[in-house]
XYZ file of C-alpha atoms in Angstrom:
72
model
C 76.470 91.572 107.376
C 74.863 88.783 108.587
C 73.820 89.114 112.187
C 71.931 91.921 114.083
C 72.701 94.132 115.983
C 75.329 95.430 113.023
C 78.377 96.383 114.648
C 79.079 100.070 113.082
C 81.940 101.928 114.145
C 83.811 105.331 112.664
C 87.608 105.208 111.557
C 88.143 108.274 113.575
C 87.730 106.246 116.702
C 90.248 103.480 115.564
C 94.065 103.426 116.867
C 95.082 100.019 115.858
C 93.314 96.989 114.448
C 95.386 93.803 115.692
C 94.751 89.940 113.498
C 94.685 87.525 116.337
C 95.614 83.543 115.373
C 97.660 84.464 112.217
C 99.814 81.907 111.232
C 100.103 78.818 108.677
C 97.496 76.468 108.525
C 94.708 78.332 110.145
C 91.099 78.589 108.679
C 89.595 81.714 110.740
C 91.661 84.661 112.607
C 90.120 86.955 115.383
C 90.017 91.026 115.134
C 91.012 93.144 118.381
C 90.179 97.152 117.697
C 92.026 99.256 119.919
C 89.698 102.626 120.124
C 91.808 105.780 120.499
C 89.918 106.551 123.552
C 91.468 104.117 125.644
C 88.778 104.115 128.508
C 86.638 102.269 125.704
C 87.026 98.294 125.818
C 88.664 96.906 123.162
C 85.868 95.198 120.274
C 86.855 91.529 119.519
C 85.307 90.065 115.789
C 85.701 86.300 116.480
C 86.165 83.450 113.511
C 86.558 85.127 110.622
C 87.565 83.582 107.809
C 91.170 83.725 106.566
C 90.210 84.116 102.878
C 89.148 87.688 104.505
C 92.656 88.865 105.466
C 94.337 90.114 102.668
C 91.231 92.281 101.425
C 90.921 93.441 105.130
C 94.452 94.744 105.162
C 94.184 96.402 101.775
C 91.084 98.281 103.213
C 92.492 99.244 106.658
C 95.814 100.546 104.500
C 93.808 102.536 101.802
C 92.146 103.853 104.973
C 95.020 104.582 106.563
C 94.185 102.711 109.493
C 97.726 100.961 111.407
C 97.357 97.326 111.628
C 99.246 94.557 113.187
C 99.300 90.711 113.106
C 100.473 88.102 115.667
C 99.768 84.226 116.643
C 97.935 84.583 120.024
Protein backbone atom coordinates (compact mmCIF):
# COMPACT_ATOMS: atom_id res chain seq x y z
CA UNK A 1 0.00 0.00 0.00
CA UNK A 2 1.43 2.95 -1.04
CA UNK A 3 -1.08 5.71 -1.57
CA UNK A 4 -3.96 7.04 0.66
CA UNK A 5 -6.96 6.77 0.69
CA UNK A 6 -6.35 2.66 0.84
CA UNK A 7 -8.75 1.14 -1.36
CA UNK A 8 -10.37 -1.75 0.99
CA UNK A 9 -12.97 -3.83 -0.30
CA UNK A 10 -14.69 -7.37 1.03
CA UNK A 11 -14.60 -10.62 -1.23
CA UNK A 12 -18.23 -10.99 -0.57
CA UNK A 13 -18.90 -8.02 -2.75
CA UNK A 14 -16.70 -9.34 -5.70
CA UNK A 15 -18.33 -11.18 -8.90
CA UNK A 16 -15.47 -11.14 -11.24
CA UNK A 17 -12.03 -9.56 -11.26
CA UNK A 18 -11.10 -8.98 -15.11
CA UNK A 19 -6.77 -8.32 -16.10
CA UNK A 20 -7.04 -5.60 -18.64
CA UNK A 21 -3.79 -5.24 -21.28
CA UNK A 22 -2.66 -8.93 -20.89
CA UNK A 23 -0.64 -10.00 -23.51
CA UNK A 24 3.21 -10.50 -24.54
CA UNK A 25 5.47 -7.86 -24.08
CA UNK A 26 3.62 -5.69 -21.68
CA UNK A 27 5.18 -4.18 -18.44
CA UNK A 28 1.89 -3.14 -16.35
CA UNK A 29 -1.86 -4.62 -16.77
CA UNK A 30 -5.07 -2.79 -15.44
CA UNK A 31 -7.70 -4.49 -12.83
CA UNK A 32 -11.62 -4.07 -13.55
CA UNK A 33 -13.76 -5.50 -10.30
CA UNK A 34 -17.13 -6.27 -11.21
CA UNK A 35 -19.14 -5.88 -7.66
CA UNK A 36 -22.02 -8.37 -7.38
CA UNK A 37 -24.28 -5.53 -6.83
CA UNK A 38 -24.35 -4.37 -10.21
CA UNK A 39 -25.78 -0.79 -9.49
CA UNK A 40 -22.13 -0.26 -7.99
CA UNK A 41 -19.53 1.12 -10.69
CA UNK A 42 -17.06 -1.06 -11.59
CA UNK A 43 -13.31 -0.18 -9.51
CA UNK A 44 -10.44 0.14 -12.09
CA UNK A 45 -6.54 -0.45 -10.40
CA UNK A 46 -4.48 1.19 -13.21
CA UNK A 47 -0.54 0.21 -14.04
CA UNK A 48 0.21 -2.47 -12.15
CA UNK A 49 3.02 -4.24 -12.65
CA UNK A 50 3.06 -7.54 -14.56
CA UNK A 51 5.52 -9.25 -12.18
CA UNK A 52 2.13 -8.96 -9.96
CA UNK A 53 -0.06 -11.28 -12.07
CA UNK A 54 0.67 -14.62 -11.37
CA UNK A 55 0.65 -14.08 -7.42
CA UNK A 56 -2.66 -12.10 -7.99
CA UNK A 57 -4.29 -15.04 -9.67
CA UNK A 58 -3.05 -17.56 -7.14
CA UNK A 59 -4.73 -15.29 -4.44
CA UNK A 60 -8.06 -14.58 -6.22
CA UNK A 61 -8.14 -18.69 -6.88
CA UNK A 62 -7.26 -19.72 -3.21
CA UNK A 63 -10.03 -17.18 -2.54
CA UNK A 64 -12.21 -18.51 -4.74
CA UNK A 65 -12.77 -15.42 -6.45
CA UNK A 66 -13.58 -16.02 -10.72
CA UNK A 67 -11.14 -14.19 -12.73
CA UNK A 68 -10.67 -13.46 -16.33
CA UNK A 69 -7.95 -12.01 -18.64
CA UNK A 70 -8.14 -10.24 -22.04
CA UNK A 71 -5.98 -7.63 -24.26
CA UNK A 72 -8.19 -4.46 -24.14
Amino acid sequence: LVETPFFVLYFDDIELVYFERVFQGVKNFDIAIVFRDLNREVHRISSVPISYLDSIKTFLDHSDILFMEGTN
